[in-house]
Tab-separated table of C-alpha atoms in Angstrom:
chain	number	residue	atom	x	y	z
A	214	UNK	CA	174.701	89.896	93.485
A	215	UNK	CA	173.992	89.876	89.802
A	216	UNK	CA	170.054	89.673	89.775
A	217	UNK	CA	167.279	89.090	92.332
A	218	UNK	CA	169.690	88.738	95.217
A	219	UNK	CA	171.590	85.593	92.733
A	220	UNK	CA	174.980	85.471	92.190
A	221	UNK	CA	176.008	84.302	88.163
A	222	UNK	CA	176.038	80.450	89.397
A	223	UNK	CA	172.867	80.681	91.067
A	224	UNK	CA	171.322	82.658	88.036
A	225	UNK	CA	172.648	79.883	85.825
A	226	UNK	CA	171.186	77.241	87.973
A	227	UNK	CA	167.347	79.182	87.306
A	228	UNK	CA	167.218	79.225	84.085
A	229	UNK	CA	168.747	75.991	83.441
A	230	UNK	CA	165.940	73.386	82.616
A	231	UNK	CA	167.927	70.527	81.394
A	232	UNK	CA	169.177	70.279	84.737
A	233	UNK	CA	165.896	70.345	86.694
A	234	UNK	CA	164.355	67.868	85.042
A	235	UNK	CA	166.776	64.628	84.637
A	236	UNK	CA	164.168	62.735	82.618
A	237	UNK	CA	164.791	65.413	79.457
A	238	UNK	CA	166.719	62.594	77.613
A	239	UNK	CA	163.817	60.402	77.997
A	240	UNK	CA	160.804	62.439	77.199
A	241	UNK	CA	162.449	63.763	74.411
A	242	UNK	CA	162.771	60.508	73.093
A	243	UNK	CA	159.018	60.046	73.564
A	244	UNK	CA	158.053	63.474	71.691
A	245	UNK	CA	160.950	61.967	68.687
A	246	UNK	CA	158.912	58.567	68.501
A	247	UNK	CA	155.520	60.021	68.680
A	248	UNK	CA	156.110	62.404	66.140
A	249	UNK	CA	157.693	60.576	63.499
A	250	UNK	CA	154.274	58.240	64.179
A	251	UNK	CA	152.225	61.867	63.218
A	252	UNK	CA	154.218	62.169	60.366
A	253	UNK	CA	153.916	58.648	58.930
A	254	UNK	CA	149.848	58.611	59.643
A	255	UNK	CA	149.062	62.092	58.823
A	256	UNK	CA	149.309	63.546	55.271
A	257	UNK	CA	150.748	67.029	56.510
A	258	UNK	CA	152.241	69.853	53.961
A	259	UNK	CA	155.850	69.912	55.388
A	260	UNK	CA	158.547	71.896	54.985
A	261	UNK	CA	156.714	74.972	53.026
A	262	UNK	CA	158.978	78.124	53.217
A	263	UNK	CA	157.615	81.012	55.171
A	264	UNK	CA	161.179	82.939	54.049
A	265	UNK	CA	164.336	82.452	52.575
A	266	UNK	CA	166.546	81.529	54.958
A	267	UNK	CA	167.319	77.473	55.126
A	268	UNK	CA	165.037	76.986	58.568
A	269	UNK	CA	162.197	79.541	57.392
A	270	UNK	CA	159.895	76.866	57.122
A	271	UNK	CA	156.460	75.022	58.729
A	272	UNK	CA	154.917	71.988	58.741
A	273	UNK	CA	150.705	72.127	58.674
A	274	UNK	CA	148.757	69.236	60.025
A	275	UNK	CA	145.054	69.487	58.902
A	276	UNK	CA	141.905	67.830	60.457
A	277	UNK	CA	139.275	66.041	59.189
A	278	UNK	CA	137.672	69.447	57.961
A	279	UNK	CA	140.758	71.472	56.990
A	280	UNK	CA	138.355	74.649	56.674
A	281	UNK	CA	138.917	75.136	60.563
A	282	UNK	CA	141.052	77.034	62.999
A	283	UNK	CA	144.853	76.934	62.810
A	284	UNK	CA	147.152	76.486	66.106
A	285	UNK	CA	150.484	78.074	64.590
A	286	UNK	CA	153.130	76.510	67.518
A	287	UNK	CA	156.113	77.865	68.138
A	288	UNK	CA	159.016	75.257	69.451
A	289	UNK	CA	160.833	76.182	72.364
A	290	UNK	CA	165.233	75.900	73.140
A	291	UNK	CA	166.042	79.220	74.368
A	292	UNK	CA	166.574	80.210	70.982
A	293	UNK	CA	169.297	78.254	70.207
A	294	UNK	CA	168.219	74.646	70.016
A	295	UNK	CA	165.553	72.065	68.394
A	296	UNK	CA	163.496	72.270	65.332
A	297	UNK	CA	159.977	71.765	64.036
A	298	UNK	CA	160.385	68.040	63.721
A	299	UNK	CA	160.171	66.855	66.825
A	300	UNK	CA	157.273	68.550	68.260
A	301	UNK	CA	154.598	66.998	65.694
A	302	UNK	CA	153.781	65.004	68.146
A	303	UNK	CA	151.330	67.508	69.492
A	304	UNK	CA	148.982	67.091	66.441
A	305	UNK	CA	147.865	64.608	68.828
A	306	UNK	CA	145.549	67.025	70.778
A	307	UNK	CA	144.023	69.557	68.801
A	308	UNK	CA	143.451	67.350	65.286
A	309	UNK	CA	140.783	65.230	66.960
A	310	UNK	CA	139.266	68.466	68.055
A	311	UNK	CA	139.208	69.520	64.547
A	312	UNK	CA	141.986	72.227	65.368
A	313	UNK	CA	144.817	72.702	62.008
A	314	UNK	CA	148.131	72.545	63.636
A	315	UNK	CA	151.148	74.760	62.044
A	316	UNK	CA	154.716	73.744	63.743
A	317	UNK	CA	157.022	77.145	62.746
A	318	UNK	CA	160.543	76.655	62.945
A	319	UNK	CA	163.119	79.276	63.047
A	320	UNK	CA	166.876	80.304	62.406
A	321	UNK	CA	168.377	79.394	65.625
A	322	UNK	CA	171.407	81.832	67.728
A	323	UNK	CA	174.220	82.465	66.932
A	324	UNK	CA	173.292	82.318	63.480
A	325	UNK	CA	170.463	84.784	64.226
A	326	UNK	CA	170.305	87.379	66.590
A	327	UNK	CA	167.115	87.658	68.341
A	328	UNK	CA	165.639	90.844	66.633
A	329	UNK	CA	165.842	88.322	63.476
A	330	UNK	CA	164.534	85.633	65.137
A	331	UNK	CA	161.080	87.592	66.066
A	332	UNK	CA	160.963	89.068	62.415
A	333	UNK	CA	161.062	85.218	61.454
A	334	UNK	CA	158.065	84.320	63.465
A	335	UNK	CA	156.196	87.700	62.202
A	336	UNK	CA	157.071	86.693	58.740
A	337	UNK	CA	155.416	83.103	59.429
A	338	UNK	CA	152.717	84.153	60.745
A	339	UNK	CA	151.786	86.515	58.142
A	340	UNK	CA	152.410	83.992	55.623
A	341	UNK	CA	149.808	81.773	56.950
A	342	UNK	CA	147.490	84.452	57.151
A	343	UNK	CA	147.919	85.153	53.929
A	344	UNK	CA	148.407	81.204	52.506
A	345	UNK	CA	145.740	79.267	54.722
A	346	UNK	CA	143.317	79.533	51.942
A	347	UNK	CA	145.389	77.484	49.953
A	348	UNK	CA	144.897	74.584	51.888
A	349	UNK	CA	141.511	74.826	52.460
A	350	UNK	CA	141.995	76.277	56.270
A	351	UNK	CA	140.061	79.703	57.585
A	352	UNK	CA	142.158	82.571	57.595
A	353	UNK	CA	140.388	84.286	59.775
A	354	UNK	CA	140.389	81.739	62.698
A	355	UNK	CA	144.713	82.157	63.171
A	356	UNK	CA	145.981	81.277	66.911
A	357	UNK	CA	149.429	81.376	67.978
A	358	UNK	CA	151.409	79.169	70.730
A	359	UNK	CA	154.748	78.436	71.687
A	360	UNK	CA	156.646	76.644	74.914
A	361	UNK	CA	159.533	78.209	76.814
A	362	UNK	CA	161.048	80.222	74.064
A	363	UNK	CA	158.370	79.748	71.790
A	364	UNK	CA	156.179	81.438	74.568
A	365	UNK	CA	158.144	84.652	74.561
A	366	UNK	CA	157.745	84.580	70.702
A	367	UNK	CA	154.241	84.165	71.025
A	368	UNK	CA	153.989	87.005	73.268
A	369	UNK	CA	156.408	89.255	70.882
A	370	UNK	CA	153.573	89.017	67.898
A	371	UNK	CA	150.300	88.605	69.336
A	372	UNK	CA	149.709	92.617	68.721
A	373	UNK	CA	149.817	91.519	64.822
A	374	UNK	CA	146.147	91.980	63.896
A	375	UNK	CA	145.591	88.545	62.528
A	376	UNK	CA	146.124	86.759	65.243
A	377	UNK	CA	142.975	85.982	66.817
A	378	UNK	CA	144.476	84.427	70.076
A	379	UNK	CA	147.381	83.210	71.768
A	380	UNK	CA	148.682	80.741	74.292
A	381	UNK	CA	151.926	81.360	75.671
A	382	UNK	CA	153.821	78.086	77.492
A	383	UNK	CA	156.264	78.520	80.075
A	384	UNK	CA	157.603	81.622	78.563
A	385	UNK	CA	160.549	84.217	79.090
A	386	UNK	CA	158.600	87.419	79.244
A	387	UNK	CA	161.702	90.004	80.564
A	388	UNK	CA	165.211	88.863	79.333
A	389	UNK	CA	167.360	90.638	81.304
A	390	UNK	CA	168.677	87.450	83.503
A	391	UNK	CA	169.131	85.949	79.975
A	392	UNK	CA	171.721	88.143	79.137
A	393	UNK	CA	172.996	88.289	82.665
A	394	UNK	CA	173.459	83.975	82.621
A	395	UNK	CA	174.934	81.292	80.326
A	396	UNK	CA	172.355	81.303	77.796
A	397	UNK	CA	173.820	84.589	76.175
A	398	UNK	CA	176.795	83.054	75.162
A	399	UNK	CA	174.827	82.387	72.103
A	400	UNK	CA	172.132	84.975	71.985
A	401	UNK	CA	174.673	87.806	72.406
A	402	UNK	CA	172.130	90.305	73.919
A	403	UNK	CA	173.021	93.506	75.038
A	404	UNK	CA	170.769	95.582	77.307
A	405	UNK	CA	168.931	97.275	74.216
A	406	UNK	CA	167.950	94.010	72.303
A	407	UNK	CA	167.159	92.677	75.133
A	408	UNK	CA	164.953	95.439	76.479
A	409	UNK	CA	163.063	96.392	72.966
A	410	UNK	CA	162.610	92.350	72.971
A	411	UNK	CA	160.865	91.632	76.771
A	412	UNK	CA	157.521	91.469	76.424
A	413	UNK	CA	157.079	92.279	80.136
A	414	UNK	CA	158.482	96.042	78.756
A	415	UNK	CA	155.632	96.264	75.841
A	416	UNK	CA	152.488	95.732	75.858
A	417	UNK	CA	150.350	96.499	72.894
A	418	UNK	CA	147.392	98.860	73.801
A	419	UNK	CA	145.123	96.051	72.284
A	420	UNK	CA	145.636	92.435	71.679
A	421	UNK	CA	142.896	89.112	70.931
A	422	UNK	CA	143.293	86.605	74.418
A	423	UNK	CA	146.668	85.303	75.612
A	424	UNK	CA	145.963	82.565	78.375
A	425	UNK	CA	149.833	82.679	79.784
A	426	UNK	CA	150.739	78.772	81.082
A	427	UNK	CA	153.351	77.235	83.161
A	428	UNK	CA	153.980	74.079	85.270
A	429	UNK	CA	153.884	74.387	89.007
A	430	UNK	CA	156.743	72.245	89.351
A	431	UNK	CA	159.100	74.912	86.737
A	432	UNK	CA	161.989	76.594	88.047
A	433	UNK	CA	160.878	79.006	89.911
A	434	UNK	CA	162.047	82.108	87.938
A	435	UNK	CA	160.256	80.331	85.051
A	436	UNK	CA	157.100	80.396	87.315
A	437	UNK	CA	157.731	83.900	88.475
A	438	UNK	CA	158.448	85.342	84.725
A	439	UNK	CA	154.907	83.647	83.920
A	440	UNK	CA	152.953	84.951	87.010
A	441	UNK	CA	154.688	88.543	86.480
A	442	UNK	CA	153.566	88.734	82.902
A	443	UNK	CA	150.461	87.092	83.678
A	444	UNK	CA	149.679	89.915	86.355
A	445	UNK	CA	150.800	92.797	84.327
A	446	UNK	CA	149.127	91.701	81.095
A	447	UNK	CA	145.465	91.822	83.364
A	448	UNK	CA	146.149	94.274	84.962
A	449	UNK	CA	146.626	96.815	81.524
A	450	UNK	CA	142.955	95.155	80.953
A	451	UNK	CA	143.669	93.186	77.915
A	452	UNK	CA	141.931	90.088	77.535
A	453	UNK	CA	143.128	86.528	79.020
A	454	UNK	CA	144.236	85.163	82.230
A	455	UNK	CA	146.938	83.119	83.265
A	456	UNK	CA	146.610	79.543	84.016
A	457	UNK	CA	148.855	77.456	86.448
A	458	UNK	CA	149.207	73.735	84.798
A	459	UNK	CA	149.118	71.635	88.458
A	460	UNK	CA	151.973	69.014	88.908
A	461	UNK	CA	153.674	70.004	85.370
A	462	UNK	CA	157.247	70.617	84.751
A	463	UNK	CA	158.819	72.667	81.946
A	464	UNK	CA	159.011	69.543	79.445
A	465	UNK	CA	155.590	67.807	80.818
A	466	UNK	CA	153.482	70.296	80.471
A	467	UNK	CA	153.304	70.037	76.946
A	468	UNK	CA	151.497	67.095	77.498
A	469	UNK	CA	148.669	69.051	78.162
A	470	UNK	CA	148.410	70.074	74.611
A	471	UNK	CA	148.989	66.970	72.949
A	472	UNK	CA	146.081	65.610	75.023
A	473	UNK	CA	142.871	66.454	73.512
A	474	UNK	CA	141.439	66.783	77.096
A	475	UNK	CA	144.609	68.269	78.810
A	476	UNK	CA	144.098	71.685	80.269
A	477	UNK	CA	145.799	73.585	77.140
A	478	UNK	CA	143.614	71.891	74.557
A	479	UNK	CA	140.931	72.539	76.419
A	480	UNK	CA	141.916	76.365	76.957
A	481	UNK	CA	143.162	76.538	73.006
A	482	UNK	CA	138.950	74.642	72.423
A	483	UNK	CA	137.566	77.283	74.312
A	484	UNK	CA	138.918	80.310	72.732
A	485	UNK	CA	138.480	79.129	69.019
A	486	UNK	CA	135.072	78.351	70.140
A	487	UNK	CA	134.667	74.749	68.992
């Protein structure tokens, strides 16, 4: 057996979400659609570079009063797929709650390894910090999310003192069956990067609130990587909780951010305070 009593086909099969969910093709299509709609309607800053490299870049959706909290969102494709593009679609929840939306994207594996990759998402975030005055937007009032990948990046920065909150999506939070399965083809992990990058291995010894989210209808090893992380995080008594998403999958739970009364808004509403 290769990990948790699975064999490599088995730990293939638990990690593989494009699989489990059949409908992918379709509700990707959706997100596509809807966004490009965001990105007609809204007059968003896109494409500002965070970095230097080609993909170092963001796109900022502001609301109605742009001199409000900021939702920096971190796409998810273990690492290795999508882009910022297609999730503006999710402007859809917190704008009308008067929420700024960043969408980060990132240099994708192989052409990054992983340690990059986080520096990347450090780099944005400290840029927005640092260049949300310029669009009118508090500084101050900086939360960070991400789904499935994005939600083990989110977890990887939210010791960074500006970051006043996080909400972590269906996340990887210990990366060891990553590089055991198919997905390291790409990444290329070896046991140190991939211990020094599990956030289920670090905590910081302070953090702002991380509400930690999956879908009860996830893979299970997606649910138990939440729960675990969820648990431990608690149980170090730093502040959050984690929060089961009833009925969601890995793709449709992001539904319940672009929804300005689905359960993530309404967790991301409560801990900016609106």
């Amino acid at each position: 057996m290769l990990y948790r009593g699975m064999d490599r086909t088995q730990l293939d099969a638990a990690y593989n979400n494009t699989a489990a969910v059949p409908e992918r093709g379709a509700i990707y299509a959706d997100w596509a659609a809807r966004s490009a709609a965001v990105r007609r309607e809204h007059a968003g800053h896109l494409d500002l570079c965070y970095g230097d490299s080609p993909r170092e870049r963001l796109d900022l959706f502001l609301a109605a009063n742009p001199k409000a909290p900021t939702l920096a969102f971190i796409h998810g494709g273990y690492w290795q797929m999508n882009n910022k593009e297609s999730f503006s679609f999710l402007a859809e929840g917190p704008l009308p709650l008067g929420i700024n939306l960043a969408v980060v994207e990132y240099t994708l594996a192989p052409a990054a390894r992983l340690d990059g990759i986080v520096a990347e998402i450090r780099r944005a975030v400290r840029w927005l910090a640092e260049r949300l005055v310029d669009y009118g937007a508090d500084p101050a009032r900086l939360y960070i999310s991400g789904h499935s990948a994005g939600g083990h990046l989110t977890a990887m920065i939210m010791r960074l003192p500006v970051v006043r909150g996080g909400l972590a999506i269906s996340g990887i939070y210990d990366l060891e069956p990553i590089r055991l399965n198919y997905l390291n083809a790409k990444l290329d992990l070896d046991a140190a990067e991939a211990e020094r990058n599990s956030p289920l291995l670090h905590f910081p010894a302070m953090a702002s609130e991380l509400v930690i989210a999956y879908g009860t209808r996830e893979l299970p090893e997606l649910c138990r990587q939440s729960i675990d992380y969820g648990r431990a995080w608690t149980e170090r008594g730093l502040p959050g909780h984690l929060l089961p998403v009833d009925g969601a999958n890995h793709f449709t739970i992001l539904e319940k951010l672009a929804d300005p009364k689905g359960v993530l808004t309404q967790a991301l509403n409560n801990m900016v305070g609106l």
